[in-house]
């Protein structure tokens, strides 16, 4: 019985040790109103189907704002974010589909068109991974 308990506790400890925190700093926010809609994806399939593995909605209150995503397993992830300035809970675009509200992606790529999971993915291999997303 003691052996089973020790094995179970060791397994739980190892599983917990593999989880990480992702600290995201959003920079260049010129408008200190509205909310940030942050979505984290862990695969190309989830990304293409817009099924975030974790998401947060955060009120904007300073120019360089941080969010911490807790207990993220090791792997590859991509982050997309937009700042909802008018409170309609969606990213506004013009007639060509170009965003009219601030947005950003992990790895801060220069893109023509929507990103792919591969273009904005980053590895999570440590207990704390810090990334910075420039809001455009």
PDB file of C-alpha atoms in Angstrom, residues 2-133:
ATOM      1  CA  UNK A   2       2.811   2.402   0.887  1.00  0.00           C
ATOM      2  CA  UNK A   3       4.472   1.641  -2.447  1.00  0.00           C
ATOM      3  CA  UNK A   4       1.308   2.625  -4.327  1.00  0.00           C
ATOM      4  CA  UNK A   5       1.018   5.859  -2.354  1.00  0.00           C
ATOM      5  CA  UNK A   6       4.656   6.790  -2.982  1.00  0.00           C
ATOM      6  CA  UNK A   7       4.281   5.999  -6.695  1.00  0.00           C
ATOM      7  CA  UNK A   8       1.128   8.111  -6.937  1.00  0.00           C
ATOM      8  CA  UNK A   9       2.711  11.065  -5.138  1.00  0.00           C
ATOM      9  CA  UNK A  10       5.845  10.855  -7.284  1.00  0.00           C
ATOM     10  CA  UNK A  11       3.737  10.785 -10.439  1.00  0.00           C
ATOM     11  CA  UNK A  12       1.735  13.817  -9.322  1.00  0.00           C
ATOM     12  CA  UNK A  13       4.928  15.691  -8.480  1.00  0.00           C
ATOM     13  CA  UNK A  14       6.434  14.936 -11.905  1.00  0.00           C
ATOM     14  CA  UNK A  15       3.276  15.979 -13.711  1.00  0.00           C
ATOM     15  CA  UNK A  16       3.181  19.230 -11.748  1.00  0.00           C
ATOM     16  CA  UNK A  17       6.851  19.879 -12.445  1.00  0.00           C
ATOM     17  CA  UNK A  18       6.204  19.732 -16.191  1.00  0.00           C
ATOM     18  CA  UNK A  19       3.683  22.575 -16.076  1.00  0.00           C
ATOM     19  CA  UNK A  20       4.944  26.056 -16.822  1.00  0.00           C
ATOM     20  CA  UNK A  21       3.770  29.629 -16.656  1.00  0.00           C
ATOM     21  CA  UNK A  22       3.777  31.862 -19.721  1.00  0.00           C
ATOM     22  CA  UNK A  23       4.259  35.533 -18.895  1.00  0.00           C
ATOM     23  CA  UNK A  24       3.068  37.727 -21.758  1.00  0.00           C
ATOM     24  CA  UNK A  25       3.870  41.430 -21.881  1.00  0.00           C
ATOM     25  CA  UNK A  26       1.744  43.449 -24.295  1.00  0.00           C
ATOM     26  CA  UNK A  27       3.635  46.528 -25.472  1.00  0.00           C
ATOM     27  CA  UNK A  28       2.891  49.659 -27.473  1.00  0.00           C
ATOM     28  CA  UNK A  29      -0.718  49.936 -26.334  1.00  0.00           C
ATOM     29  CA  UNK A  30      -1.697  53.477 -27.224  1.00  0.00           C
ATOM     30  CA  UNK A  31      -5.298  53.289 -26.053  1.00  0.00           C
ATOM     31  CA  UNK A  32      -5.774  52.553 -22.343  1.00  0.00           C
ATOM     32  CA  UNK A  33      -9.377  51.427 -22.604  1.00  0.00           C
ATOM     33  CA  UNK A  34     -11.296  48.310 -23.498  1.00  0.00           C
ATOM     34  CA  UNK A  35     -10.252  44.734 -22.925  1.00  0.00           C
ATOM     35  CA  UNK A  36      -7.583  42.382 -24.223  1.00  0.00           C
ATOM     36  CA  UNK A  37      -8.872  39.093 -25.596  1.00  0.00           C
ATOM     37  CA  UNK A  38      -6.007  36.599 -25.315  1.00  0.00           C
ATOM     38  CA  UNK A  39      -6.200  33.144 -26.925  1.00  0.00           C
ATOM     39  CA  UNK A  40      -3.573  30.388 -26.609  1.00  0.00           C
ATOM     40  CA  UNK A  41      -3.456  27.471 -29.048  1.00  0.00           C
ATOM     41  CA  UNK A  42      -1.486  24.236 -28.742  1.00  0.00           C
ATOM     42  CA  UNK A  43      -1.818  22.762 -32.250  1.00  0.00           C
ATOM     43  CA  UNK A  44      -2.381  23.673 -35.882  1.00  0.00           C
ATOM     44  CA  UNK A  45      -5.741  21.885 -35.757  1.00  0.00           C
ATOM     45  CA  UNK A  46      -6.948  23.838 -32.704  1.00  0.00           C
ATOM     46  CA  UNK A  47      -5.606  27.056 -34.244  1.00  0.00           C
ATOM     47  CA  UNK A  48      -7.392  26.546 -37.568  1.00  0.00           C
ATOM     48  CA  UNK A  49     -10.661  25.704 -35.766  1.00  0.00           C
ATOM     49  CA  UNK A  50     -10.230  28.643 -33.352  1.00  0.00           C
ATOM     50  CA  UNK A  51     -10.403  26.331 -30.329  1.00  0.00           C
ATOM     51  CA  UNK A  52      -8.150  27.945 -27.764  1.00  0.00           C
ATOM     52  CA  UNK A  53      -6.754  25.684 -25.061  1.00  0.00           C
ATOM     53  CA  UNK A  54      -6.723  28.676 -22.730  1.00  0.00           C
ATOM     54  CA  UNK A  55      -8.089  32.197 -22.989  1.00  0.00           C
ATOM     55  CA  UNK A  56      -8.350  35.312 -20.879  1.00  0.00           C
ATOM     56  CA  UNK A  57     -10.144  38.628 -21.053  1.00  0.00           C
ATOM     57  CA  UNK A  58      -8.218  41.374 -19.283  1.00  0.00           C
ATOM     58  CA  UNK A  59      -9.125  45.024 -18.701  1.00  0.00           C
ATOM     59  CA  UNK A  60      -6.550  47.420 -20.135  1.00  0.00           C
ATOM     60  CA  UNK A  61      -5.119  49.847 -17.590  1.00  0.00           C
ATOM     61  CA  UNK A  62      -1.503  50.540 -18.577  1.00  0.00           C
ATOM     62  CA  UNK A  63       0.673  50.930 -21.679  1.00  0.00           C
ATOM     63  CA  UNK A  64       2.776  47.788 -21.126  1.00  0.00           C
ATOM     64  CA  UNK A  65       0.529  45.218 -19.529  1.00  0.00           C
ATOM     65  CA  UNK A  66       1.280  41.657 -18.379  1.00  0.00           C
ATOM     66  CA  UNK A  67      -0.781  38.496 -18.273  1.00  0.00           C
ATOM     67  CA  UNK A  68       0.314  35.176 -16.791  1.00  0.00           C
ATOM     68  CA  UNK A  69      -1.034  31.918 -18.168  1.00  0.00           C
ATOM     69  CA  UNK A  70      -0.567  29.295 -15.457  1.00  0.00           C
ATOM     70  CA  UNK A  71      -0.010  25.537 -15.521  1.00  0.00           C
ATOM     71  CA  UNK A  72       0.752  25.190 -19.226  1.00  0.00           C
ATOM     72  CA  UNK A  73       2.244  21.789 -20.167  1.00  0.00           C
ATOM     73  CA  UNK A  74       5.520  21.700 -22.101  1.00  0.00           C
ATOM     74  CA  UNK A  75       4.981  21.958 -25.859  1.00  0.00           C
ATOM     75  CA  UNK A  76       4.576  24.450 -28.675  1.00  0.00           C
ATOM     76  CA  UNK A  77       2.032  27.248 -28.489  1.00  0.00           C
ATOM     77  CA  UNK A  78       0.806  30.277 -30.370  1.00  0.00           C
ATOM     78  CA  UNK A  79      -0.903  33.343 -28.923  1.00  0.00           C
ATOM     79  CA  UNK A  80      -3.291  35.738 -30.624  1.00  0.00           C
ATOM     80  CA  UNK A  81      -4.636  38.861 -28.938  1.00  0.00           C
ATOM     81  CA  UNK A  82      -6.799  41.816 -29.812  1.00  0.00           C
ATOM     82  CA  UNK A  83      -7.899  44.893 -27.903  1.00  0.00           C
ATOM     83  CA  UNK A  84     -11.665  45.365 -27.988  1.00  0.00           C
ATOM     84  CA  UNK A  85     -12.037  49.134 -27.914  1.00  0.00           C
ATOM     85  CA  UNK A  86     -15.789  49.388 -28.478  1.00  0.00           C
ATOM     86  CA  UNK A  87     -17.012  46.562 -26.233  1.00  0.00           C
ATOM     87  CA  UNK A  88     -18.575  44.405 -28.970  1.00  0.00           C
ATOM     88  CA  UNK A  89     -16.464  41.337 -27.967  1.00  0.00           C
ATOM     89  CA  UNK A  90     -14.956  40.879 -31.429  1.00  0.00           C
ATOM     90  CA  UNK A  91     -12.097  42.176 -33.558  1.00  0.00           C
ATOM     91  CA  UNK A  92     -13.394  44.873 -35.872  1.00  0.00           C
ATOM     92  CA  UNK A  93     -12.125  44.890 -39.453  1.00  0.00           C
ATOM     93  CA  UNK A  94     -12.559  47.108 -42.491  1.00  0.00           C
ATOM     94  CA  UNK A  95     -14.144  46.019 -45.776  1.00  0.00           C
ATOM     95  CA  UNK A  96     -10.896  44.294 -46.800  1.00  0.00           C
ATOM     96  CA  UNK A  97     -10.728  42.290 -43.562  1.00  0.00           C
ATOM     97  CA  UNK A  98      -7.858  44.336 -42.141  1.00  0.00           C
ATOM     98  CA  UNK A  99      -8.186  44.847 -38.359  1.00  0.00           C
ATOM     99  CA  UNK A 100      -9.209  48.308 -37.208  1.00  0.00           C
ATOM    100  CA  UNK A 101      -8.525  47.542 -33.533  1.00  0.00           C
ATOM    101  CA  UNK A 102      -5.102  46.780 -32.016  1.00  0.00           C
ATOM    102  CA  UNK A 103      -3.955  43.162 -32.323  1.00  0.00           C
ATOM    103  CA  UNK A 104      -0.813  41.070 -31.964  1.00  0.00           C
ATOM    104  CA  UNK A 105       0.685  37.595 -32.237  1.00  0.00           C
ATOM    105  CA  UNK A 106       3.365  35.657 -30.412  1.00  0.00           C
ATOM    106  CA  UNK A 107       6.776  36.010 -32.136  1.00  0.00           C
ATOM    107  CA  UNK A 108       5.638  39.381 -33.597  1.00  0.00           C
ATOM    108  CA  UNK A 109       5.833  38.276 -37.249  1.00  0.00           C
ATOM    109  CA  UNK A 110       5.523  40.628 -40.216  1.00  0.00           C
ATOM    110  CA  UNK A 111       2.701  39.059 -42.193  1.00  0.00           C
ATOM    111  CA  UNK A 112       0.617  39.726 -45.240  1.00  0.00           C
ATOM    112  CA  UNK A 113      -2.670  38.117 -44.240  1.00  0.00           C
ATOM    113  CA  UNK A 114      -3.679  35.956 -41.296  1.00  0.00           C
ATOM    114  CA  UNK A 115      -0.951  33.984 -39.490  1.00  0.00           C
ATOM    115  CA  UNK A 116      -0.538  30.233 -39.372  1.00  0.00           C
ATOM    116  CA  UNK A 117       0.136  28.324 -36.180  1.00  0.00           C
ATOM    117  CA  UNK A 118       3.671  27.610 -37.394  1.00  0.00           C
ATOM    118  CA  UNK A 119       4.416  31.269 -38.111  1.00  0.00           C
ATOM    119  CA  UNK A 120       3.682  32.378 -34.538  1.00  0.00           C
ATOM    120  CA  UNK A 121       4.493  29.313 -32.430  1.00  0.00           C
ATOM    121  CA  UNK A 122       7.035  29.283 -29.630  1.00  0.00           C
ATOM    122  CA  UNK A 123       8.332  26.507 -27.352  1.00  0.00           C
ATOM    123  CA  UNK A 124       7.460  26.114 -23.694  1.00  0.00           C
ATOM    124  CA  UNK A 125      10.252  24.082 -22.119  1.00  0.00           C
ATOM    125  CA  UNK A 126      10.991  25.900 -18.859  1.00  0.00           C
ATOM    126  CA  UNK A 127       9.034  26.687 -15.700  1.00  0.00           C
ATOM    127  CA  UNK A 128       8.619  30.317 -16.777  1.00  0.00           C
ATOM    128  CA  UNK A 129       8.551  31.453 -20.378  1.00  0.00           C
ATOM    129  CA  UNK A 130       8.381  35.199 -21.006  1.00  0.00           C
ATOM    130  CA  UNK A 131       7.265  36.593 -24.352  1.00  0.00           C
ATOM    131  CA  UNK A 132       6.453  40.086 -25.542  1.00  0.00           C
ATOM    132  CA  UNK A 133       3.696  40.915 -28.028  1.00  0.00           C
TER     133      UNK A 133
END
